[in-house]
Coordinates of C-alpha atoms and ligand atoms in Angstrom, one line a residue:
Chain A
M26 CA 86.3 134.8 93.8
S27 CA 86.0 131.4 95.2
V28 CA 85.2 131.0 98.9
S29 CA 88.4 130.2 100.8
G30 CA 88.5 127.3 103.2
A31 CA 85.2 127.4 105.1
G32 CA 81.6 127.8 103.9
S33 CA 79.8 126.4 100.9
G34 CA 81.0 126.6 97.3
S35 CA 80.2 129.5 95.0
P36 CA 76.4 129.7 94.4
G37 CA 75.2 128.6 90.9
L38 CA 78.0 126.1 90.3
M39 CA 77.5 122.3 89.8
V40 CA 81.1 121.4 90.5
E41 CA 83.8 123.5 92.1
A42 CA 87.3 122.3 92.8
D43 CA 89.5 124.6 94.8
N44 CA 93.2 123.7 95.1
L45 CA 92.5 120.0 95.2
H46 CA 95.2 117.6 96.3
K47 CA 95.3 113.8 96.2
R48 CA 98.2 111.5 97.1
F49 CA 98.7 107.7 96.6
G50 CA 101.4 107.0 99.2
R51 CA 104.2 109.3 98.3
L52 CA 102.9 109.9 94.8
E53 CA 101.1 113.3 94.6
V54 CA 98.7 112.7 91.8
L55 CA 96.5 115.8 92.0
R56 CA 98.6 118.9 92.9
G57 CA 96.2 121.7 93.2
V58 CA 93.3 121.3 90.8
T59 CA 91.1 124.3 90.5
L60 CA 88.1 124.5 88.2
Q61 CA 84.4 125.2 87.9
V62 CA 81.5 123.6 86.1
R63 CA 78.2 125.4 85.7
P64 CA 74.9 123.5 85.5
S65 CA 74.2 122.2 82.0
E66 CA 77.8 122.7 81.0
V67 CA 79.7 120.1 79.2
L68 CA 83.4 120.1 80.4
C69 CA 85.9 118.1 78.5
V70 CA 89.1 117.1 80.1
I71 CA 92.3 116.1 78.1
G72 CA 95.7 115.4 79.2
P73 CA 98.5 112.8 78.9
S74 CA 98.3 109.4 80.6
G75 CA 98.9 109.6 84.3
S76 CA 98.1 113.3 84.6
G77 CA 95.3 112.5 87.2
K78 CA 92.2 112.8 85.0
S79 CA 90.5 109.6 86.3
T80 CA 91.6 110.4 89.8
F81 CA 89.9 113.8 89.6
L82 CA 86.6 112.2 88.4
R83 CA 86.9 109.5 91.1
C84 CA 87.3 112.2 93.8
I85 CA 84.1 113.8 92.7
N86 CA 82.3 110.5 93.1
H87 CA 83.8 109.7 96.5
L88 CA 85.7 106.8 95.0
E89 CA 88.9 108.5 96.3
K90 CA 89.5 110.5 99.5
I91 CA 90.6 114.0 99.1
D92 CA 93.8 114.9 101.0
A93 CA 93.8 118.7 100.7
G94 CA 91.8 121.5 99.2
R95 CA 88.1 121.7 98.7
L96 CA 85.6 120.2 96.3
W97 CA 81.9 121.0 96.1
V98 CA 79.2 119.3 94.1
D99 CA 76.0 121.3 93.8
G100 CA 77.1 123.5 96.7
V101 CA 77.8 120.6 99.0
L102 CA 81.2 119.8 100.2
V103 CA 82.5 116.4 98.9
G104 CA 84.0 113.8 101.2
Y105 CA 83.4 115.5 104.4
A106 CA 80.9 117.3 106.5
Q107 CA 81.9 120.6 108.0
R108 CA 80.8 121.4 111.5
G109 CA 82.2 124.5 112.9
D110 CA 85.8 124.7 111.6
R111 CA 86.3 120.9 111.8
L112 CA 85.8 118.4 108.9
H113 CA 84.2 115.1 109.8
E114 CA 84.3 112.0 107.6
L115 CA 81.0 111.0 106.1
P116 CA 79.1 107.9 107.1
E117 CA 78.7 105.3 104.4
R118 CA 74.9 106.0 104.1
E119 CA 75.6 109.6 103.2
V120 CA 78.4 108.8 100.8
C121 CA 76.0 106.4 99.0
R122 CA 73.2 108.9 98.8
R123 CA 75.6 111.4 97.2
R124 CA 77.0 108.9 94.7
A125 CA 73.4 108.0 93.7
E126 CA 73.0 111.6 92.4
I127 CA 76.1 111.3 90.2
G128 CA 76.3 109.1 87.2
M129 CA 79.5 107.5 86.1
V130 CA 80.5 105.8 82.9
F131 CA 83.7 103.8 82.7
Q132 CA 86.3 103.1 80.0
R133 CA 85.7 99.4 80.4
F134 CA 81.9 99.7 80.6
N135 CA 81.7 97.5 83.8
L136 CA 78.3 96.2 83.1
F137 CA 77.1 93.5 85.4
P138 CA 77.7 90.3 83.4
H139 CA 75.2 88.2 85.3
M140 CA 72.3 90.5 84.5
T141 CA 70.6 91.3 81.1
A142 CA 70.8 94.8 79.7
L143 CA 67.4 95.5 81.2
E144 CA 68.3 94.2 84.6
N145 CA 71.5 96.3 84.5
V146 CA 69.5 99.4 84.0
M147 CA 66.9 98.5 86.6
E148 CA 69.5 97.5 89.3
G149 CA 70.2 101.0 90.6
P150 CA 66.6 102.2 90.9
V151 CA 65.4 98.9 92.5
V152 CA 68.3 98.4 95.0
V153 CA 69.4 101.9 95.8
K154 CA 66.1 103.9 95.4
R155 CA 63.9 101.0 96.3
E156 CA 61.7 101.6 93.4
A157 CA 58.9 99.1 92.5
K158 CA 60.2 96.6 89.9
A159 CA 57.4 97.3 87.5
T160 CA 58.1 101.1 87.4
A161 CA 61.8 100.5 87.2
R162 CA 61.3 98.0 84.3
D163 CA 59.2 100.5 82.4
R164 CA 61.7 103.3 82.8
A165 CA 64.6 101.0 82.0
R166 CA 62.9 100.1 78.7
D167 CA 62.4 103.8 77.9
L168 CA 66.1 104.5 78.7
L169 CA 67.2 101.6 76.5
A170 CA 65.0 103.0 73.7
Q171 CA 66.7 106.4 74.1
V172 CA 70.1 104.8 73.6
G173 CA 68.7 102.7 70.6
L174 CA 68.7 99.3 72.3
V175 CA 65.2 98.3 73.1
D176 CA 65.6 95.1 71.1
K177 CA 68.6 94.1 73.2
A178 CA 66.8 94.4 76.6
D179 CA 67.0 90.7 77.4
V180 CA 70.5 90.1 76.2
Y181 CA 73.4 89.5 78.4
P182 CA 76.4 92.0 78.1
N183 CA 78.7 89.5 76.6
Q184 CA 76.5 89.2 73.7
L185 CA 76.7 92.9 73.0
S186 CA 79.2 94.8 71.0
G187 CA 81.4 97.3 72.9
G188 CA 79.4 100.2 71.7
Q189 CA 76.2 98.6 72.7
Q190 CA 77.6 97.8 76.1
Q191 CA 78.7 101.4 76.7
R192 CA 75.3 102.6 75.7
V193 CA 73.7 100.3 78.2
A194 CA 76.2 101.6 80.8
I195 CA 75.0 105.2 80.0
A196 CA 71.4 104.1 80.3
R197 CA 72.2 102.4 83.6
A198 CA 73.8 105.7 84.9
L199 CA 70.8 107.7 83.7
A200 CA 68.4 105.4 85.5
M201 CA 69.4 107.1 88.7
E202 CA 68.3 110.4 87.4
P203 CA 71.7 112.0 88.2
K204 CA 72.3 115.7 88.2
L205 CA 75.8 115.3 87.0
M206 CA 77.4 112.7 84.6
L207 CA 81.1 111.7 84.7
F208 CA 82.6 110.0 81.6
D209 CA 86.0 108.5 81.9
E210 CA 87.3 107.9 78.5
P211 CA 84.0 106.3 77.4
T212 CA 85.2 105.5 73.9
S213 CA 88.8 104.5 74.4
A214 CA 88.1 100.8 74.5
L215 CA 85.9 100.8 71.4
D216 CA 86.7 99.9 67.8
P217 CA 86.8 103.1 65.7
E218 CA 83.5 102.3 63.9
L219 CA 81.6 102.0 67.3
V220 CA 82.9 105.3 68.7
G221 CA 80.3 107.3 66.8
E222 CA 77.2 105.6 68.2
V223 CA 78.4 106.3 71.8
L224 CA 79.3 109.9 71.1
D225 CA 75.9 110.5 69.5
V226 CA 74.2 109.4 72.7
M227 CA 76.4 111.7 74.7
R228 CA 75.7 114.6 72.3
R229 CA 72.0 114.1 72.7
L230 CA 72.4 114.0 76.5
A231 CA 74.3 117.3 76.3
E232 CA 71.5 118.8 74.2
Q233 CA 69.0 117.9 76.8
G234 CA 70.9 120.0 79.3
M235 CA 72.8 117.3 81.3
T236 CA 75.8 118.6 83.2
M237 CA 78.7 116.5 82.1
I238 CA 82.5 116.1 82.7
V239 CA 84.0 114.1 79.9
V240 CA 87.6 112.8 80.0
T241 CA 88.2 112.1 76.3
H242 CA 90.7 111.9 73.5
E243 CA 87.9 112.7 70.9
M244 CA 89.0 116.2 70.0
G245 CA 86.1 116.5 67.5
F246 CA 83.6 115.8 70.2
A247 CA 85.3 118.2 72.6
R248 CA 85.2 120.9 69.9
E249 CA 81.6 120.4 68.9
V250 CA 79.9 119.4 72.1
G251 CA 82.1 120.8 74.8
D252 CA 81.3 124.2 76.4
S253 CA 84.8 124.3 77.9
L254 CA 88.0 122.3 77.8
V255 CA 90.7 121.9 80.3
F256 CA 94.1 120.5 79.7
M257 CA 95.6 118.6 82.7
D258 CA 99.2 117.7 83.1
G259 CA 101.2 116.6 86.2
G260 CA 98.1 116.8 88.4
V261 CA 97.2 120.5 87.7
V262 CA 95.1 122.3 85.2
V263 CA 97.5 123.8 82.8
E264 CA 95.0 125.6 80.6
A265 CA 91.3 126.1 80.4
G266 CA 89.0 127.8 78.0
P267 CA 86.5 127.4 75.2
P268 CA 87.4 124.2 73.3
R269 CA 88.0 125.8 69.9
Q270 CA 90.3 128.4 71.4
V271 CA 92.4 125.8 73.4
L272 CA 92.5 123.3 70.6
S273 CA 93.4 125.7 67.8
D274 CA 95.3 128.4 69.7
P275 CA 96.7 127.1 73.0
R276 CA 98.4 129.7 75.2
Q277 CA 100.7 127.3 77.1
E278 CA 103.6 125.6 75.6
R279 CA 102.8 122.2 77.3
T280 CA 99.3 122.3 75.8
R281 CA 100.8 123.0 72.4
S282 CA 103.3 120.2 72.6
F283 CA 100.6 117.7 73.8
L284 CA 98.2 118.6 71.0
S285 CA 100.9 118.4 68.4
K286 CA 101.3 114.8 69.5
V287 CA 97.6 113.7 69.5
L288 CA 96.1 115.7 66.7
Chain B
M3 CA 91.0 80.1 37.1
A4 CA 92.1 82.6 39.8
R5 CA 89.6 85.3 40.3
T6 CA 90.4 88.6 42.1
A7 CA 88.6 89.4 45.3
V8 CA 86.7 92.1 43.4
G9 CA 85.7 89.8 40.7
A10 CA 84.5 87.2 43.3
G11 CA 82.2 89.9 44.8
A12 CA 80.2 89.9 41.6
Q13 CA 79.8 86.2 41.6
V14 CA 77.7 86.0 44.9
G15 CA 75.2 83.2 44.8
E16 CA 77.4 80.6 43.2
R17 CA 78.1 78.5 46.4
P18 CA 80.5 75.6 46.2
P19 CA 79.2 72.2 47.3
D20 CA 79.6 71.1 50.9
I21 CA 82.9 69.3 51.6
R22 CA 82.5 65.6 52.0
A23 CA 85.9 64.4 53.4
V24 CA 86.7 60.8 54.4
P25 CA 86.7 60.7 58.2
L26 CA 90.0 60.1 59.9
R27 CA 90.2 56.5 61.3
H28 CA 91.3 56.0 65.0
P29 CA 92.6 52.4 65.3
G30 CA 94.2 53.2 68.7
R31 CA 90.8 54.1 70.1
W32 CA 89.4 50.8 69.1
V33 CA 92.1 48.9 70.8
V34 CA 91.6 50.8 74.0
A35 CA 87.9 50.3 73.8
V36 CA 88.2 46.5 73.4
I37 CA 90.6 46.3 76.4
V38 CA 88.2 48.3 78.5
L39 CA 85.3 46.1 77.4
V40 CA 87.1 42.9 78.2
L41 CA 88.1 44.2 81.7
A42 CA 84.6 45.3 82.4
A43 CA 83.3 41.9 81.3
M44 CA 85.7 40.2 83.7
L45 CA 84.6 42.4 86.5
G46 CA 80.9 41.9 85.8
H47 CA 81.5 38.2 85.5
S48 CA 83.2 37.9 88.9
L49 CA 80.6 40.1 90.6
V50 CA 77.9 37.7 89.4
T51 CA 79.6 34.3 89.9
N52 CA 81.6 35.0 93.0
T53 CA 79.1 33.8 95.7
R54 CA 81.2 35.4 98.5
F55 CA 79.8 38.8 97.6
H56 CA 76.5 37.5 99.1
W57 CA 74.2 39.6 96.9
A58 CA 71.2 38.2 98.7
I59 CA 72.5 39.6 102.0
I60 CA 73.2 42.9 100.4
G61 CA 69.7 43.0 99.0
Q62 CA 68.3 42.0 102.4
Y63 CA 70.1 44.8 104.3
F64 CA 70.0 47.5 101.6
T65 CA 66.7 48.9 102.7
S66 CA 66.7 47.6 106.3
T67 CA 65.5 50.2 108.9
R68 CA 68.8 50.4 110.7
V69 CA 70.7 51.2 107.4
L70 CA 68.1 53.7 106.2
S71 CA 68.1 55.5 109.5
G72 CA 71.9 55.6 109.5
L73 CA 71.6 57.1 105.9
A74 CA 69.2 59.6 107.2
V75 CA 71.6 60.7 109.9
T76 CA 74.4 60.9 107.3
I77 CA 72.4 63.1 105.0
E78 CA 71.2 65.2 107.9
L79 CA 74.7 65.8 109.2
T80 CA 76.0 66.6 105.7
V81 CA 73.2 69.1 105.0
I82 CA 73.3 70.9 108.3
A83 CA 77.2 70.9 108.5
M84 CA 77.5 72.3 105.0
A85 CA 74.8 74.9 105.6
I86 CA 76.7 76.1 108.7
G87 CA 80.0 75.8 106.8
I88 CA 78.8 77.9 103.8
V89 CA 77.1 80.7 106.0
L90 CA 80.2 80.8 108.2
G91 CA 82.5 80.7 105.2
V92 CA 80.8 83.7 103.6
L93 CA 81.0 85.6 106.9
L94 CA 84.6 84.7 107.5
A95 CA 85.6 85.6 103.9
V96 CA 83.9 89.0 104.1
M97 CA 85.5 89.5 107.5
R98 CA 88.9 88.5 106.1
L99 CA 88.6 91.1 103.3
S100 CA 87.6 93.8 105.8
P101 CA 89.8 96.9 106.0
N102 CA 89.5 96.7 109.8
P103 CA 92.6 94.7 110.9
L104 CA 90.9 93.5 114.1
V105 CA 88.1 91.9 112.1
S106 CA 90.3 90.5 109.4
G107 CA 92.7 89.2 112.1
A108 CA 89.9 87.4 113.9
S109 CA 88.9 85.6 110.8
W110 CA 92.5 84.7 110.0
L111 CA 92.9 83.3 113.5
Y112 CA 89.7 81.2 113.2
I113 CA 90.8 79.8 109.9
W114 CA 94.3 79.2 111.2
F115 CA 93.0 77.2 114.2
F116 CA 90.3 75.1 112.6
R117 CA 92.3 74.2 109.6
G118 CA 95.3 73.5 111.7
T119 CA 93.9 70.9 114.1
P120 CA 92.6 67.5 113.1
L121 CA 88.8 67.2 112.7
L122 CA 88.8 64.1 114.8
V123 CA 90.3 66.1 117.7
Q124 CA 87.7 68.9 117.2
L125 CA 84.8 66.3 117.3
L126 CA 86.1 64.8 120.5
F127 CA 86.6 68.2 121.9
W128 CA 83.0 69.3 121.4
Y129 CA 81.8 65.9 122.6
N130 CA 83.8 66.4 125.9
L131 CA 83.1 70.1 126.2
S132 CA 81.4 69.5 129.5
A133 CA 84.8 68.5 131.0
L134 CA 86.0 72.1 130.3
Y135 CA 82.8 74.0 130.8
P136 CA 80.3 72.0 132.9
R137 CA 77.7 74.7 132.6
L138 CA 76.8 76.8 129.6
G139 CA 74.8 80.0 129.6
L140 CA 73.7 83.0 127.7
G141 CA 74.0 86.5 129.2
V142 CA 75.9 89.7 129.6
P143 CA 79.7 89.2 129.2
F144 CA 81.2 89.0 132.7
G145 CA 77.7 89.8 134.0
P146 CA 74.5 88.0 134.8
Q147 CA 73.2 85.1 132.7
F148 CA 69.6 84.9 131.4
V149 CA 69.6 81.1 130.5
A150 CA 72.0 78.6 131.7
G151 CA 72.1 74.8 131.9
S152 CA 74.4 71.8 132.1
A153 CA 76.7 71.3 129.1
N154 CA 75.9 67.7 128.8
A155 CA 72.2 68.4 128.3
F156 CA 72.9 70.8 125.5
I157 CA 75.8 69.2 123.7
T158 CA 74.3 65.8 122.7
P159 CA 76.5 63.6 120.5
F160 CA 74.5 64.9 117.5
V161 CA 75.0 68.6 118.4
A162 CA 78.7 67.8 119.0
A163 CA 78.9 66.3 115.5
I164 CA 77.2 69.3 113.9
L165 CA 79.4 71.7 115.7
G166 CA 82.6 69.8 114.9
L167 CA 81.8 69.3 111.3
G168 CA 80.2 72.7 110.6
L169 CA 82.8 74.9 112.4
N170 CA 85.6 73.0 110.7
E171 CA 83.9 73.3 107.3
G172 CA 83.5 77.0 107.8
A173 CA 87.2 77.4 107.8
Y174 CA 87.7 75.7 104.5
M175 CA 84.6 77.4 102.9
A176 CA 86.0 80.7 104.0
E177 CA 89.0 80.3 101.7
I178 CA 86.9 79.1 98.9
V179 CA 84.5 82.0 99.2
R180 CA 87.4 84.4 99.5
A181 CA 89.0 83.1 96.3
G182 CA 85.7 83.6 94.6
I183 CA 85.3 87.2 95.7
L184 CA 88.8 88.0 94.7
S185 CA 88.1 86.6 91.3
V186 CA 85.5 89.3 90.6
D187 CA 86.8 92.3 88.7
Q188 CA 87.4 95.4 90.8
G189 CA 85.5 97.4 88.3
Q190 CA 82.3 95.6 89.3
T191 CA 82.5 97.0 92.8
E192 CA 83.2 100.5 91.5
A193 CA 80.3 100.4 89.1
A194 CA 78.0 99.3 91.9
Q195 CA 79.4 101.9 94.3
A196 CA 79.0 104.6 91.6
L197 CA 75.3 103.7 91.5
G198 CA 75.1 104.4 95.2
M199 CA 75.1 100.8 96.6
T200 CA 76.4 100.2 100.0
R201 CA 79.2 97.7 100.7
L202 CA 76.7 95.1 101.7
Q203 CA 74.5 95.7 98.7
T204 CA 77.4 95.5 96.4
M205 CA 78.5 92.2 98.0
R206 CA 75.1 90.6 97.9
R207 CA 73.9 91.8 94.5
I208 CA 77.0 92.2 92.4
V209 CA 80.0 90.4 93.8
L210 CA 78.9 87.3 95.3
P211 CA 76.6 86.2 92.4
Q212 CA 79.6 86.5 90.1
A213 CA 81.9 84.9 92.7
M214 CA 79.5 81.9 92.7
R215 CA 81.0 80.7 89.4
V216 CA 84.3 80.2 91.2
I217 CA 82.8 79.1 94.5
V218 CA 80.3 76.4 93.4
P219 CA 82.7 73.7 91.9
P220 CA 84.9 73.4 95.0
T221 CA 81.8 73.7 97.2
G222 CA 80.4 70.6 95.4
N223 CA 83.6 68.9 96.1
E224 CA 83.4 69.9 99.8
T225 CA 79.9 68.6 100.0
I226 CA 80.8 65.2 98.5
S227 CA 83.8 65.0 100.8
M228 CA 81.6 66.0 103.8
L229 CA 79.2 63.2 103.0
K230 CA 82.0 60.7 103.7
T231 CA 83.8 62.7 106.4
T232 CA 80.6 62.4 108.5
S233 CA 81.6 58.8 109.1
L234 CA 84.1 60.1 111.6
V235 CA 81.2 60.8 114.0
S236 CA 81.1 57.1 115.0
V237 CA 83.9 58.0 117.4
I238 CA 81.3 60.1 119.4
A239 CA 78.6 57.4 119.2
V240 CA 76.4 59.0 116.5
T241 CA 74.9 56.3 114.4
D242 CA 75.5 57.4 110.8
L243 CA 75.4 55.1 107.8
L244 CA 78.8 53.6 108.2
Y245 CA 78.5 53.1 112.0
A246 CA 75.0 51.6 111.5
V247 CA 76.4 48.9 109.2
E248 CA 79.5 48.4 111.5
L249 CA 77.0 47.7 114.3
I250 CA 75.2 45.1 112.1
Y251 CA 78.4 43.3 111.0
A252 CA 79.8 43.3 114.5
A253 CA 76.8 41.1 115.3
N254 CA 76.6 38.9 112.2
Y255 CA 80.1 39.0 110.8
R256 CA 78.9 39.7 107.2
T257 CA 81.5 42.5 106.9
I258 CA 82.0 42.7 103.2
P259 CA 78.3 42.6 102.1
L260 CA 77.5 45.3 104.6
L261 CA 80.4 47.5 103.6
I262 CA 79.1 47.1 100.0
V263 CA 75.7 48.2 101.2
A264 CA 77.1 51.4 102.7
S265 CA 79.3 52.0 99.7
I266 CA 76.4 51.7 97.2
W267 CA 74.4 54.2 99.3
Y268 CA 77.3 56.7 99.4
L269 CA 77.7 56.3 95.6
I270 CA 74.0 56.9 95.1
V271 CA 74.0 60.1 97.2
T272 CA 77.2 61.3 95.6
S273 CA 75.6 60.8 92.2
I274 CA 72.6 62.9 93.1
L275 CA 74.9 65.6 94.5
T276 CA 76.9 65.5 91.3
I277 CA 73.8 66.1 89.2
G278 CA 72.7 68.9 91.6
Q279 CA 76.0 70.6 91.3
Y280 CA 75.8 70.5 87.5
Y281 CA 72.6 72.4 87.4
V282 CA 73.7 74.9 90.1
E283 CA 76.9 75.6 88.0
R284 CA 74.7 76.1 84.9
Y285 CA 72.5 78.5 86.7
F286 CA 75.5 80.7 87.8
A287 CA 77.1 80.5 84.4
R288 CA 74.4 82.8 83.0
G289 CA 75.9 85.8 81.2
A290 CA 79.4 84.3 81.5
A291 CA 79.5 81.9 78.6
K292 CA 78.2 82.8 75.2
Q293 CA 76.2 79.6 75.3
L294 CA 75.3 77.5 78.3
P295 CA 76.8 74.0 78.5
L296 CA 74.3 71.3 77.5
T297 CA 72.5 69.3 80.2
P298 CA 73.5 65.7 80.3
W299 CA 70.1 64.9 78.7
Q300 CA 70.7 67.4 75.9
R301 CA 74.3 66.0 75.4
L302 CA 72.9 62.5 75.1
R303 CA 70.4 63.6 72.4
R304 CA 73.1 65.4 70.6
N305 CA 75.3 62.4 70.6
L306 CA 72.5 60.3 69.2
A307 CA 71.9 62.9 66.6
I308 CA 75.5 62.9 65.5
T309 CA 75.6 59.1 65.0
R310 CA 72.2 59.3 63.3
P311 CA 72.2 62.6 61.3
A312 CA 68.5 62.3 60.6
L313 CA 67.8 63.5 64.1
A314 CA 70.2 66.5 63.9
G315 CA 67.5 69.0 63.3
G316 CA 65.7 69.2 66.7
L317 CA 68.4 70.4 69.0
E318 CA 67.7 73.8 70.5
V319 CA 70.3 75.7 72.6
P320 CA 68.7 76.4 76.0
R321 CA 67.9 79.9 77.1
P322 CA 69.7 80.9 80.2
P323 CA 67.5 80.6 83.3
R324 CA 66.2 83.7 84.9
Ligands
ATP21 N1 94.8 103.4 93.6 C1 96.1 103.9 93.2 N2 97.1 103.6 93.9 C2 98.3 104.1 93.6 N3 98.5 104.9 92.5 C3 97.5 105.2 91.7 C4 96.2 104.7 92.0 N4 95.3 105.2 91.1 C5 96.1 105.9 90.2 N5 97.4 105.9 90.6 C6 98.4 106.7 89.9 O1 98.1 108.0 89.8 C7 98.5 108.6 88.6 C8 97.3 109.2 87.9 O2 96.4 108.2 87.6 P1 95.1 108.5 86.8 O3 94.4 107.2 86.5 O4 94.3 109.5 87.4 O5 95.6 109.1 85.4 P2 94.8 109.5 84.1 O6 95.1 110.8 83.7 O7 93.4 109.0 84.2 O8 95.6 108.6 83.0 P3 95.1 107.7 81.8 O9 94.9 108.6 80.7 O10 96.1 106.7 81.6 O11 93.8 107.0 82.2 C9 99.1 107.4 87.8 O12 100.5 107.5 88.0 C10 98.7 106.2 88.5 O13 99.6 105.2 88.5
MG22 MG1 92.3 107.4 83.3

């Protein structure tokens, strides 16, 4: 099955985690996460608070260092370079280059408050990819149009609603033309009536074939848009499968008791 | 009489007339205002009638060459020392937040030393550097030197003043900048990193611009304070504004009028700095406040408009600057 230890990840997978471990001090947060994501797949991740969902996403994006196990994105080992049978830490330049290929959307939006919506979307291409300002601006406008916010291009984030801010944040991530998008509870900070507009944007993105990992509590979204669903608890994947099956007919007792609390 | 909320919905369009309440009276404010006015009048009266102020002499020296060249030195020292202080402060603050203990330790040591010793001592130290190192040079550590020369030729009194003021200011600015950097939400750094920005790009493009809101007000304070601190340089024979007037009154004994000359100049420069600070703050407030604070000019117009409601129409809220 999965390649053990050395070598590259299995061919044809966008993300592959193999027995992934992560500690914070003495707290073992990830205790052997194993899962696979195929290109164009939408993987939804659910689980109780503190189960390590955010930490897992952050490992994929090099925001946390992996302590044990292996993680590959698009066939390339995450966090380290393998030469012979030794792992070497990556230089900052390489880490940045890899992060630029992965989009990330945060629960609290984290838009840059000193820049307009348009400038937020342009920032990555201009600073990281050194794109010409005019080109970046045109594309940023297109992206804002895609998320339904052309008329808000010149507005600062604090004048936008939560849903609008999150849509700008999605456009900002898309501006880097990522091959993988990570969503960490993108609608948890939103008023209920604003959740739909963000999920709509994500649904369209999924239809366009974007590979996505979505940590969410929106079971409806997981059921309709997700290709697969994993339930995490205590730093491990307790159950994985097609969303409908996991949600309506969970095999594991822990999944069942979690779902009975949230549904 | 009482309508249900549902009933009210059907009545849209029937708007009650604007409220015209009797304004609250503030007799206390009037009493205070009268007292202040009387005191101001007394002060003004004495300024005009007390001949010992020697306004003629003040006028005569106010724009004299020696005073103006002293003023130029004061402004020059302030600008250069603050420039050094700010650059050094940013550098030290970033070093202080570095994960490398040697780097952050070096920064800590610098701040500890320069904040912990009197500025006057530091000035005298730089002035007398040649006693410690008669020759200065640039070259390979412990190896050959490419350029070298006598310390006295390089460390002129002016250079000693710049070094003393600038290096000392760097230590204070470092703490101001560090507080600013720490005030920026951690999520901003993460969002920038997730886009693929390096640590340096994140600092320059995302963190520092936001930190400026916290950094600018105390920096304005430091600049105004520096303007007056420069007067310490008279101990190492640099002829700044205060030393210039001291030299004049040492010869003609018009002590008070000349001190007034210097004070008025300090006040003028401070006023200009205050206005400058206001606009810098406004610039960095973009995106932070829902509406930018009004400029003093706009506030004046608004106040006039409130006392004369006829003018109230024309006040537009400024667009944030780009
Ligand atoms: N930087 C850190 N230092 C120490 N502990 C951390 C750190 N980040 C996360 N943790 C701990 O790791 C555990 C898992 O955190 P994580 O954020 O991954 O959970 P989560 O599944 O995303 O939960 P939630 O649904 O609340 O977001 C928590 O107990 C948390 O306190
Ligand atoms: Mg989380």
